Short mmCIF file of N, CA, C and O in Angstrom, two decimals:
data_model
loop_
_atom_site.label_atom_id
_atom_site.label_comp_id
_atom_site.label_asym_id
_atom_site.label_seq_id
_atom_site.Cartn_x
_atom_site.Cartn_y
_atom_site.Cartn_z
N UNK A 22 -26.46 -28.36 8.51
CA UNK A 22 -27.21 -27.86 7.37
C UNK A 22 -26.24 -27.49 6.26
O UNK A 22 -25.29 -26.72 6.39
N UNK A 23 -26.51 -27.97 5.41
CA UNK A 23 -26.17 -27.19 4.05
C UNK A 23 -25.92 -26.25 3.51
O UNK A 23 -26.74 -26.34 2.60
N UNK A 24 -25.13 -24.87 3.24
CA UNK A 24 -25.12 -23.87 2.80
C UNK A 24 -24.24 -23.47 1.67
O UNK A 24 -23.33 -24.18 1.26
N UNK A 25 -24.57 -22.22 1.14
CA UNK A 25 -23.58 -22.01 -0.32
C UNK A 25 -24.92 -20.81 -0.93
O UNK A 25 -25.89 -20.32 -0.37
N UNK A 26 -24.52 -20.73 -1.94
CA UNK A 26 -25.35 -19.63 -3.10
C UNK A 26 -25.27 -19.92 -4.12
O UNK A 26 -24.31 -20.60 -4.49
N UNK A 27 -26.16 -19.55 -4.90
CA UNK A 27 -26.03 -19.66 -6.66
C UNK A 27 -25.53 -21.62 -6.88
O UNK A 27 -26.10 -22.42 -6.14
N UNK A 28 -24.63 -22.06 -7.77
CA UNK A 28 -24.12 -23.02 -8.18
C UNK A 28 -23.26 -23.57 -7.11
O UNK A 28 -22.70 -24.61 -7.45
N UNK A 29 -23.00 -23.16 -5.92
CA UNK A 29 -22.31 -23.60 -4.60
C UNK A 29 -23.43 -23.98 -3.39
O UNK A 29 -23.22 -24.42 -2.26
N UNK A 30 -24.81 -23.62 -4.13
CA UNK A 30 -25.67 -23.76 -3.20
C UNK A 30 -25.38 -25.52 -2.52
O UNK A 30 -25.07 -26.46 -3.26
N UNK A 31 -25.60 -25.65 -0.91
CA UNK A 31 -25.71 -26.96 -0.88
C UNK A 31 -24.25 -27.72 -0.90
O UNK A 31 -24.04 -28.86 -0.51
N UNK A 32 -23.60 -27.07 -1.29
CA UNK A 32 -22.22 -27.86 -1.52
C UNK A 32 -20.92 -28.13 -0.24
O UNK A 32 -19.96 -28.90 -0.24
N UNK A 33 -21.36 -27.24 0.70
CA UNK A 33 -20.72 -26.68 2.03
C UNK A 33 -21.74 -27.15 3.61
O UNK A 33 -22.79 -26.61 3.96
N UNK A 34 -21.04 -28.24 4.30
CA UNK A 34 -21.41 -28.72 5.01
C UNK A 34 -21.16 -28.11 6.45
O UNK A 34 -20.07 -28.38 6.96
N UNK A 35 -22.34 -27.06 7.42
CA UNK A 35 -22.06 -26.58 8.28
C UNK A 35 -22.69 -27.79 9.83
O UNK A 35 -23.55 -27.21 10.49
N UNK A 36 -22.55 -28.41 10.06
CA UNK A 36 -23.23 -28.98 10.85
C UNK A 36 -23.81 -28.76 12.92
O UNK A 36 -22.99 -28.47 13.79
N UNK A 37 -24.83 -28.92 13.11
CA UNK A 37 -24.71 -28.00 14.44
C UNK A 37 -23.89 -28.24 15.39
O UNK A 37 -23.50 -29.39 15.62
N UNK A 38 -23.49 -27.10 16.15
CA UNK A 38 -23.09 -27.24 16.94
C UNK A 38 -20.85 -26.68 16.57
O UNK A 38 -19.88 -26.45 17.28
N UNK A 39 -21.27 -26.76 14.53
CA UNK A 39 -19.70 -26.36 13.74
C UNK A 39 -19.51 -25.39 15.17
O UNK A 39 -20.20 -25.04 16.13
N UNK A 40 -17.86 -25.17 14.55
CA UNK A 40 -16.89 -24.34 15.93
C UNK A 40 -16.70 -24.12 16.67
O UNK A 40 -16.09 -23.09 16.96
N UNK A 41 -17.42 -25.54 17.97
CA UNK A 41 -17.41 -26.05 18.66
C UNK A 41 -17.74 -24.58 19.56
O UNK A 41 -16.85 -24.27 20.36
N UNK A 42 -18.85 -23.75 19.48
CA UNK A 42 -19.75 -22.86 19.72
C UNK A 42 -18.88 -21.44 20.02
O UNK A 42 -19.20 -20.47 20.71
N UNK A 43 -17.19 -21.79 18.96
CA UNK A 43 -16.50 -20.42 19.69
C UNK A 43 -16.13 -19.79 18.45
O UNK A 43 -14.94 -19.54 18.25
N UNK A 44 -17.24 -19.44 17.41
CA UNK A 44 -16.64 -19.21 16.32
C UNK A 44 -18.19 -19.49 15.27
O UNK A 44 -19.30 -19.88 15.63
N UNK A 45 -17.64 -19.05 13.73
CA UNK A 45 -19.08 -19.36 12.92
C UNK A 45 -18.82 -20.27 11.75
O UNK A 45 -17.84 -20.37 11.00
N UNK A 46 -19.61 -20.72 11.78
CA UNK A 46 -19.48 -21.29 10.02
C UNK A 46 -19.39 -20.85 9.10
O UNK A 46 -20.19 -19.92 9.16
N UNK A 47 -18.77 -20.84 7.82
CA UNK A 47 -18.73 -19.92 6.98
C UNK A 47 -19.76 -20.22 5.75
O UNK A 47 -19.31 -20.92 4.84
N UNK A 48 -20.90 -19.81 5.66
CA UNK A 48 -21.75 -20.08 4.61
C UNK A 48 -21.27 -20.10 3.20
O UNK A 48 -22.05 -20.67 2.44
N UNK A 49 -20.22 -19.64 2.67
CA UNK A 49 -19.01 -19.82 1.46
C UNK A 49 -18.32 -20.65 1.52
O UNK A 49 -18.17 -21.22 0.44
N UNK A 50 -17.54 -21.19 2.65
CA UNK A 50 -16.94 -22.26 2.36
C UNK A 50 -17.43 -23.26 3.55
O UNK A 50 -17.34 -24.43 3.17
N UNK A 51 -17.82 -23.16 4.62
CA UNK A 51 -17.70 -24.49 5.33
C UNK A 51 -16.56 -24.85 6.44
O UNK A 51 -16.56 -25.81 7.21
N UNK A 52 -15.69 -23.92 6.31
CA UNK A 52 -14.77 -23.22 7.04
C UNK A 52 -15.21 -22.67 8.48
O UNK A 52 -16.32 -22.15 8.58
N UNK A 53 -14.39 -22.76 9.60
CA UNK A 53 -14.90 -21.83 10.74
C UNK A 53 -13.93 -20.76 10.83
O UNK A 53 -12.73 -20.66 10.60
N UNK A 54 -14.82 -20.00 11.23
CA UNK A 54 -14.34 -18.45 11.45
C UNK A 54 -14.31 -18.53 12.90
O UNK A 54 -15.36 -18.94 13.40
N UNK A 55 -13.03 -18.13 13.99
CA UNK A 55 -12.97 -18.56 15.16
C UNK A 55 -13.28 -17.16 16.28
O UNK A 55 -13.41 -16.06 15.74
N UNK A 56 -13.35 -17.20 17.13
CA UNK A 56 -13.78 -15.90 17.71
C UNK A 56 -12.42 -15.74 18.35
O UNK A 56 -11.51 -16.55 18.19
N UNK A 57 -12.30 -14.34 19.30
CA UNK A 57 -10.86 -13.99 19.31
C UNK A 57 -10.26 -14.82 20.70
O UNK A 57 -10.92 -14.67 21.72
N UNK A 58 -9.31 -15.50 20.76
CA UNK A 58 -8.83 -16.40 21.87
C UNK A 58 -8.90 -17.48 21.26
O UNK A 58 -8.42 -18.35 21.98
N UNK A 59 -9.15 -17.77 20.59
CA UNK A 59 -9.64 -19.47 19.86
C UNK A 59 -8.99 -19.44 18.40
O UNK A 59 -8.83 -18.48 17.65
N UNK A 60 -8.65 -20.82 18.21
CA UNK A 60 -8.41 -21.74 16.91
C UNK A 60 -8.49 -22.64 16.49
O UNK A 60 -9.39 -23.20 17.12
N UNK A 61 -8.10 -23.35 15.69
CA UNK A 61 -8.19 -24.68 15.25
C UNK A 61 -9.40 -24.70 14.28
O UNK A 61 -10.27 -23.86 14.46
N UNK A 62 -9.54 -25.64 13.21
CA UNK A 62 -10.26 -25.87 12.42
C UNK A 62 -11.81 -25.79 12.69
O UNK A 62 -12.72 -25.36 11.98
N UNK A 63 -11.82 -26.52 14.34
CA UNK A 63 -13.14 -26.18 14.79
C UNK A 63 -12.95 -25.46 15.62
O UNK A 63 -13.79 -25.89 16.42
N UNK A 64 -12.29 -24.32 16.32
CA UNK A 64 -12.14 -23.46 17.25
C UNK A 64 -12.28 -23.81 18.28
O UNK A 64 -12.55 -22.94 19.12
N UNK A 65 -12.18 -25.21 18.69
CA UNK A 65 -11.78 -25.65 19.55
C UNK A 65 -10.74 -25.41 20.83
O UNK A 65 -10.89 -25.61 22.04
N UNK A 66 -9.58 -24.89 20.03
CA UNK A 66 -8.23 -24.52 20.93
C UNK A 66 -8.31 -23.08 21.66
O UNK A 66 -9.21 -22.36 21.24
N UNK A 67 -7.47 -22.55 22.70
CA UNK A 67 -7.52 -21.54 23.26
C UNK A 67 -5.94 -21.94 23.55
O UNK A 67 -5.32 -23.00 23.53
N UNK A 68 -5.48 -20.04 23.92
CA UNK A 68 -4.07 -20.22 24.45
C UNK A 68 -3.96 -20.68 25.76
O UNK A 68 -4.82 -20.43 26.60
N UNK A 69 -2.81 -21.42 26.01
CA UNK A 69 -2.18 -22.19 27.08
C UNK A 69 -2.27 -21.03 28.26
O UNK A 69 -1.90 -19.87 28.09
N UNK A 70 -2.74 -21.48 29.30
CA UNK A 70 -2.82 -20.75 30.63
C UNK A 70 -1.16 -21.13 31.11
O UNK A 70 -0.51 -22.01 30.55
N UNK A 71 -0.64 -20.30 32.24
CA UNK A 71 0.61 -20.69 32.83
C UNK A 71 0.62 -20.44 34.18
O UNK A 71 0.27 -19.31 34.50
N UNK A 72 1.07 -21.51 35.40
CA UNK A 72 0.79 -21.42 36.59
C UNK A 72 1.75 -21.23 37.22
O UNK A 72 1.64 -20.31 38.03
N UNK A 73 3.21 -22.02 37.19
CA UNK A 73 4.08 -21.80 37.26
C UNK A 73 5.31 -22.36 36.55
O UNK A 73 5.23 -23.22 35.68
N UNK A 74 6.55 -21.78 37.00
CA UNK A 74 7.76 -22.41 36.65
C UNK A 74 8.80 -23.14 37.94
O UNK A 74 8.72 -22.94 39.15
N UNK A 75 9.70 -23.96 37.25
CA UNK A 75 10.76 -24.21 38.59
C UNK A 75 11.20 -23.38 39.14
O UNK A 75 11.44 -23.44 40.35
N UNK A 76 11.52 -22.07 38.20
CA UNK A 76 12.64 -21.00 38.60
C UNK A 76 11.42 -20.13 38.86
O UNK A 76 10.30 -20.18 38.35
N UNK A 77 12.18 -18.93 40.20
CA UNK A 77 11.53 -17.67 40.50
C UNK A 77 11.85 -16.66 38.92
O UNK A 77 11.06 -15.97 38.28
N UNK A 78 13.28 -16.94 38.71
CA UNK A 78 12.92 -15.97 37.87
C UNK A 78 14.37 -16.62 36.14
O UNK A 78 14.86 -17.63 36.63
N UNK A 79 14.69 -16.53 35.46
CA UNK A 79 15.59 -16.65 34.36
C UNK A 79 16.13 -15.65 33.87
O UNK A 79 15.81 -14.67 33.20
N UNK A 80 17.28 -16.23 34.47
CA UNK A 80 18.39 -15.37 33.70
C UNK A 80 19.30 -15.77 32.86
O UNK A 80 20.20 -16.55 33.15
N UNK A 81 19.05 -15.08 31.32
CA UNK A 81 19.82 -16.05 30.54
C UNK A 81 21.15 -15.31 30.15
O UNK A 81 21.41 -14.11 30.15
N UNK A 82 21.87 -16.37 29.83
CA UNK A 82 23.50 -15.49 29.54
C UNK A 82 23.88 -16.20 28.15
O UNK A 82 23.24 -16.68 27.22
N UNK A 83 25.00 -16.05 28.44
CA UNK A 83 26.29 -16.51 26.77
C UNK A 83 26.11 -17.99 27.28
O UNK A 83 25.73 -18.86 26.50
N UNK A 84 26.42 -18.28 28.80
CA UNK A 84 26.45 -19.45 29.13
C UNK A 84 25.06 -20.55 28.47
O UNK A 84 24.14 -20.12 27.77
N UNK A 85 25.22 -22.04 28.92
CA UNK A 85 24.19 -22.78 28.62
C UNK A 85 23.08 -23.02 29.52
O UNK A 85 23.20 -23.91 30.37
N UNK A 86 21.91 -22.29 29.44
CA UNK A 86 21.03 -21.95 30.45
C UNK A 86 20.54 -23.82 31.17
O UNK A 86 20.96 -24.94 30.87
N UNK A 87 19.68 -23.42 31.99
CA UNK A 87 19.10 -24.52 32.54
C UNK A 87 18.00 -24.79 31.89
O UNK A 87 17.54 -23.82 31.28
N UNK A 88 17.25 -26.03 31.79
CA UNK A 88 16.37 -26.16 31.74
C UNK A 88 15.09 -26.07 32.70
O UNK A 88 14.92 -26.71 33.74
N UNK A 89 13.78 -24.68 31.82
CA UNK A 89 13.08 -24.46 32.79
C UNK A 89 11.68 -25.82 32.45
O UNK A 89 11.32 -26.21 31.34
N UNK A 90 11.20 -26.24 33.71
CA UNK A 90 9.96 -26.88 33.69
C UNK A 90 8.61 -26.15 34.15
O UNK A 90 8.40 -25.85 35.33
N UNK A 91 7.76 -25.90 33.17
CA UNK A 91 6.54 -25.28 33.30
C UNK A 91 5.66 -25.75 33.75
O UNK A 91 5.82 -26.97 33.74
N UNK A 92 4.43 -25.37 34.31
CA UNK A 92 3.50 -26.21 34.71
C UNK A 92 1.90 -25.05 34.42
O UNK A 92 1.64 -23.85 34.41
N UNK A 93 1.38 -26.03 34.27
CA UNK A 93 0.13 -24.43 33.33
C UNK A 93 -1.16 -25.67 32.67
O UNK A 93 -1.32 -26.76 33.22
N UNK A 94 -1.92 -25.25 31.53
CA UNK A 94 -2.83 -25.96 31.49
C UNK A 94 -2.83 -25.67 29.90
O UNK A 94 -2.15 -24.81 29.34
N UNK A 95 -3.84 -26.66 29.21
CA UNK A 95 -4.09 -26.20 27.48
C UNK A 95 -3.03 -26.37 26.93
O UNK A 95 -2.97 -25.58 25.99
N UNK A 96 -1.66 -27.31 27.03
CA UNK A 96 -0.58 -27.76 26.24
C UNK A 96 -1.19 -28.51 25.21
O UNK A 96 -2.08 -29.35 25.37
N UNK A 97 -0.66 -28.16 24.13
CA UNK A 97 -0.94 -29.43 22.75
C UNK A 97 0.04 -29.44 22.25
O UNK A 97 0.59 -28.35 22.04
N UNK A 98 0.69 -30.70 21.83
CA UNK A 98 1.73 -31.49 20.96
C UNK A 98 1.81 -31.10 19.25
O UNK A 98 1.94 -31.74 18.20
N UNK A 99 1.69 -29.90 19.57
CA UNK A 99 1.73 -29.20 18.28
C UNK A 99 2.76 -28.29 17.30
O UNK A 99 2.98 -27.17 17.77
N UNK A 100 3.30 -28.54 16.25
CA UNK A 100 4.62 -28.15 16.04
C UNK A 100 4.78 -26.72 16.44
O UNK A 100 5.90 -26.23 16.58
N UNK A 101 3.71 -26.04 16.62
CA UNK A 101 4.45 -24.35 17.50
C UNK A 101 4.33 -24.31 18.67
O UNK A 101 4.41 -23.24 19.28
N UNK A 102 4.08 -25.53 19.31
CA UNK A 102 4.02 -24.98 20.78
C UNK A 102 5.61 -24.52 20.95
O UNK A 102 6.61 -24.95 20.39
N UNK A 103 5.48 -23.61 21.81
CA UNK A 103 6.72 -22.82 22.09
C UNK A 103 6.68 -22.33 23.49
O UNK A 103 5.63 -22.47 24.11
N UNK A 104 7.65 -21.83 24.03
CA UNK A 104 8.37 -20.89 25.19
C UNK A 104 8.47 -18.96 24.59
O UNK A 104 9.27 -18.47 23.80
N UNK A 105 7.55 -18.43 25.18
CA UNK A 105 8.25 -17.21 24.53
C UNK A 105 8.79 -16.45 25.59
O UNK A 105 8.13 -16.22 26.60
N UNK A 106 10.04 -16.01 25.42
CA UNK A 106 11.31 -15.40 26.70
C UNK A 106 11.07 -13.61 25.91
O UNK A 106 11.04 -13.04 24.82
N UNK A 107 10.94 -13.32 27.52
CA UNK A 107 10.47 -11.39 27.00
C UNK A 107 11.77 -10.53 27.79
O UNK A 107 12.05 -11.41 28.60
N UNK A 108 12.27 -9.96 27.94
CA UNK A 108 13.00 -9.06 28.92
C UNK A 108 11.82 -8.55 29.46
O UNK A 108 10.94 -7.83 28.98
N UNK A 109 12.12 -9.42 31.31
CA UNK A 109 11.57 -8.93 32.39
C UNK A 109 11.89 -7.25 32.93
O UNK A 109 10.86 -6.65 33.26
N UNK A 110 12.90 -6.63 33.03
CA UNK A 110 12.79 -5.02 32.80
C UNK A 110 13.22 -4.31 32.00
O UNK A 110 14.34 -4.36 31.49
N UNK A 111 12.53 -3.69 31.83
CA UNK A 111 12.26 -2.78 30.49
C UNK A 111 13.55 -1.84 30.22
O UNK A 111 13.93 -1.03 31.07
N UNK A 112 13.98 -1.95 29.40
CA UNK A 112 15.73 -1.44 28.50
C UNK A 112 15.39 -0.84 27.47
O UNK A 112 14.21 -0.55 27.25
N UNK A 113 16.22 -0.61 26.79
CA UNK A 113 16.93 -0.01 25.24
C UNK A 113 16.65 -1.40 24.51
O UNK A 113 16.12 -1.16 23.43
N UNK A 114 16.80 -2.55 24.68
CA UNK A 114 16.84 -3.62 24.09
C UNK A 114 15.81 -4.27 23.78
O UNK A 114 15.71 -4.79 22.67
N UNK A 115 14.56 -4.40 24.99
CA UNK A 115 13.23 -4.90 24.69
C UNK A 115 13.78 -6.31 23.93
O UNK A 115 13.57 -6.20 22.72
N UNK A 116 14.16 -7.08 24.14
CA UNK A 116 15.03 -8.33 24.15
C UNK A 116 13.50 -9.78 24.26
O UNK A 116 12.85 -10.17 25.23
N UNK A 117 13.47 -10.13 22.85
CA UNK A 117 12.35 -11.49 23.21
C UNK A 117 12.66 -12.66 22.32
O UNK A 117 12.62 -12.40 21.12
N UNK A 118 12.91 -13.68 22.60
CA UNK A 118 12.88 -14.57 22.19
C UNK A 118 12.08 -15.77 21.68
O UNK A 118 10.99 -15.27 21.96
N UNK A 119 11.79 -16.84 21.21
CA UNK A 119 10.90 -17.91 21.04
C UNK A 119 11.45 -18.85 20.69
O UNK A 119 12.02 -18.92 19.60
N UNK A 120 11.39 -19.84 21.58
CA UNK A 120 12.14 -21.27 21.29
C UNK A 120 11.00 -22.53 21.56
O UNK A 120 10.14 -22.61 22.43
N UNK A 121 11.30 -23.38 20.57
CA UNK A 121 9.93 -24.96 20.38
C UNK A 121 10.39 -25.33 22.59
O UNK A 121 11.23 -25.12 23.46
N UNK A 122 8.94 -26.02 22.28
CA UNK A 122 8.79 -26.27 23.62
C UNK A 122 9.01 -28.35 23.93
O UNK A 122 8.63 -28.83 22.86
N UNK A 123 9.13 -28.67 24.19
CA UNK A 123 9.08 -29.74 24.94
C UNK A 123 7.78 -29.99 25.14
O UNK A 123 7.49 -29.24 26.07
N UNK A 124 6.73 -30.65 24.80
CA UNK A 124 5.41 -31.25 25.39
C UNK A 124 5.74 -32.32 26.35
O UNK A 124 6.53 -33.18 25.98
N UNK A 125 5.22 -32.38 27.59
CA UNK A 125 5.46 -33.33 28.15
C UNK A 125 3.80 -34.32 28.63
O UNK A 125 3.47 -35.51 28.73
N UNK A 126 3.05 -32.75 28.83
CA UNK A 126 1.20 -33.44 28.73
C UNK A 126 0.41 -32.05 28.83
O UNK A 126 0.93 -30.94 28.94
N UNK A 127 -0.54 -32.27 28.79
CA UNK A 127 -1.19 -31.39 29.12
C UNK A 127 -1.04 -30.37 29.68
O UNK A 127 -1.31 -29.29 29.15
N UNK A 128 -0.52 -30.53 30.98
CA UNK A 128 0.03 -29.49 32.08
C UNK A 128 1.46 -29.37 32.54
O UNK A 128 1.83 -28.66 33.47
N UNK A 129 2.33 -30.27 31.67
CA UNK A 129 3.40 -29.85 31.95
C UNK A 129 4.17 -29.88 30.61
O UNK A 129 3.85 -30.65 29.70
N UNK A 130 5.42 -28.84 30.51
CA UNK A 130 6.49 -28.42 29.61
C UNK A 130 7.87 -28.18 29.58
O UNK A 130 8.39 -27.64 30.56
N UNK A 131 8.60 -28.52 28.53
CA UNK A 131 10.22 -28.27 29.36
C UNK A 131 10.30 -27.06 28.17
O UNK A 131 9.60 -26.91 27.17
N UNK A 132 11.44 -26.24 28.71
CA UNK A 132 11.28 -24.74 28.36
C UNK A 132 13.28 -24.75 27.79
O UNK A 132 14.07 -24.83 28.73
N UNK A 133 13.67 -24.70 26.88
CA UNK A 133 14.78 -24.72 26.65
C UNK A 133 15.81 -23.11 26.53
O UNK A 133 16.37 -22.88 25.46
N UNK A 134 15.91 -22.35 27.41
CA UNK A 134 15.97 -21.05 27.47
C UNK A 134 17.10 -20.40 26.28
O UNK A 134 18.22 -20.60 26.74
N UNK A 135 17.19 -19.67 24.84
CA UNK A 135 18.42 -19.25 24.36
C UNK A 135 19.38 -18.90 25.09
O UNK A 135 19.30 -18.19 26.09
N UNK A 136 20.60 -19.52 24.49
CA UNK A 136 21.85 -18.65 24.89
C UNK A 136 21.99 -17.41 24.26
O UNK A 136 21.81 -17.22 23.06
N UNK A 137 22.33 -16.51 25.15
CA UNK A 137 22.24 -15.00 24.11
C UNK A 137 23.74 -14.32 24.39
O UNK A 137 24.40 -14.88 25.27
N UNK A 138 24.25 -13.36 23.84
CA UNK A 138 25.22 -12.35 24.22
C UNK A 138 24.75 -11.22 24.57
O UNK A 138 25.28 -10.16 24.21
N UNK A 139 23.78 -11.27 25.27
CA UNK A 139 23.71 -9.81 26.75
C UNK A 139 22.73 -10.47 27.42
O UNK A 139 21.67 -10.86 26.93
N UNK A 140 23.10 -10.59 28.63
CA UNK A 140 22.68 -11.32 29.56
C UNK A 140 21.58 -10.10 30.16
O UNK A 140 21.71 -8.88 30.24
N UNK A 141 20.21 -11.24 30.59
CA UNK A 141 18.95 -10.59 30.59
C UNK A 141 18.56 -11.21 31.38
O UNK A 141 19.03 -12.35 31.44
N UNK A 142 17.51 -10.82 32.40
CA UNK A 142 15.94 -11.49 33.35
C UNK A 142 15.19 -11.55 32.32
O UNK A 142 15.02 -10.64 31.50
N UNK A 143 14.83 -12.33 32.30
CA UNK A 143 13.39 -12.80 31.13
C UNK A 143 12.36 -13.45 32.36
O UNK A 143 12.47 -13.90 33.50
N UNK A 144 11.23 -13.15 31.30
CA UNK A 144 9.80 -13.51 31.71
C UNK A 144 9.07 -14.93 30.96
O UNK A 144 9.43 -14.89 29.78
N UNK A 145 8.58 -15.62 31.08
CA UNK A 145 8.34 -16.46 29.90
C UNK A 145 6.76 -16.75 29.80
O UNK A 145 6.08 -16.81 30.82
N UNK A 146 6.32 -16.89 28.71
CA UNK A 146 4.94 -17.06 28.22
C UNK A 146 4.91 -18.39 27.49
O UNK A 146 6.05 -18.82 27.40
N UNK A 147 3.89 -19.30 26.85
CA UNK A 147 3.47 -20.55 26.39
C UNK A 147 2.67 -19.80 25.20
O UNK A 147 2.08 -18.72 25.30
N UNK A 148 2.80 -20.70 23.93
CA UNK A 148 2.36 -20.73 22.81
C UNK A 148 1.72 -21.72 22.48
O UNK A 148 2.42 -22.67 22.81
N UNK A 149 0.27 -22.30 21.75
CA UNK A 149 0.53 -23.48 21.13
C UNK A 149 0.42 -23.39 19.61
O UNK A 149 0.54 -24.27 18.76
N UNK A 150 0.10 -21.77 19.47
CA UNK A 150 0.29 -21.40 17.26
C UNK A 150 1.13 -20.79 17.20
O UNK A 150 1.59 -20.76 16.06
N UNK A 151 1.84 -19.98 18.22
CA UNK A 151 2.51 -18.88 17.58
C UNK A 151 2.14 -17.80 17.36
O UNK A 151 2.88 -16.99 16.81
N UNK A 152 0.77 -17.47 17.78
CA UNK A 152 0.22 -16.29 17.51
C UNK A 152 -0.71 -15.84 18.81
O UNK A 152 -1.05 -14.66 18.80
N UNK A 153 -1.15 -16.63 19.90
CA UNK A 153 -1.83 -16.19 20.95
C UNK A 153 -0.75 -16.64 22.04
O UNK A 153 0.15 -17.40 21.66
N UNK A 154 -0.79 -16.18 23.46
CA UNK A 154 -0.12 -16.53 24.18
C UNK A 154 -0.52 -16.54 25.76
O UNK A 154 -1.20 -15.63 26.24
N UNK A 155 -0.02 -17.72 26.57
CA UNK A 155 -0.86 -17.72 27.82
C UNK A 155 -0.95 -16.14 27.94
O UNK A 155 -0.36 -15.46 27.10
N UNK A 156 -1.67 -15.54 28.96
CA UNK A 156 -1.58 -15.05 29.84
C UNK A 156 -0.90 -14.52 31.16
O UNK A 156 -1.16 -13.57 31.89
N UNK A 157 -0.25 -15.18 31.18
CA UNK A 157 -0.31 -15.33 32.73
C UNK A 157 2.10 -15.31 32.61
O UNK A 157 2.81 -16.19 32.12
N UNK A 158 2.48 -14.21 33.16
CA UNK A 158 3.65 -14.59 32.29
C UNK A 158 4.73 -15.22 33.73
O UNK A 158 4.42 -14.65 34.78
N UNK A 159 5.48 -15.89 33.84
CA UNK A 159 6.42 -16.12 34.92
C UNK A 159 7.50 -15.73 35.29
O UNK A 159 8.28 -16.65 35.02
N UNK A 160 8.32 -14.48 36.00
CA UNK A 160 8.97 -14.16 36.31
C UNK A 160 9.95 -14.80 37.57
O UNK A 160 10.95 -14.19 37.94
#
């Protein structure tokens, strides 16, 4: 349906079923407004779930870490998908990182860990905006 006001009346195309039912149409512009967990133009997307990793746990140093392989669900080939590295116990430092991810498919990811100067246990989480993040974190 059609929506707008005044001289915009009609001009803004909401059609059923817009924001792929996780989110609203915007009667001003035509735009979706996404509900909270969701994005994308049609609110389509949700953050990446995470099931596991290779490693029990990452520890990153000065050295050149390993590469971790993720395995989880809701990956998209999208320029923020990311790795986000947290300090697994809690310090003075509160130490987090975010580095681009590797898409490999859907359910799997390669995780490129920073080299840092103070060596830390990190936790790691999945991005695919940059702004929501799995759940589910891997230690």
């Amino acid at each position: 349906d059609y929506v707008g006001f005044g001289d915009e009346q009609c001009k803004h195309y909401c059609p059923p079923g817009s924001c792929s039912g996780n989110g609203l149409c915007s009667r001003f512009t035509g735009a979706c407004v996404c509900e909270a967990g969701h994005y994308g133009d049609d609110c389509s997307s949700s953050p990446p779930t995470l099931i596991d990793a290779d490693k029990d746990s990452l520890k990153l140093e000065e050295t050149d870490p390993e590469t971790t392989v993720v395995n989880g669900g809701g990956f998209t080939p999208l320029s923020t998908f990311a790795c986000h590295y947290e300090e697994a116990v809690d310090s003075s430092y509160a130490l987090e990182f975010e580095e681009t991810a590797v898409y490999i498919n859907s359910t799997h990811a390669e995780c490129y860990p920073p080299v840092t100067t103070i060596p830390f246990e990190a936790k790691v989480s999945m991005t695919n905006n940059g702004i929501t993040y799995s759940n589910d974190n891997v230690t």
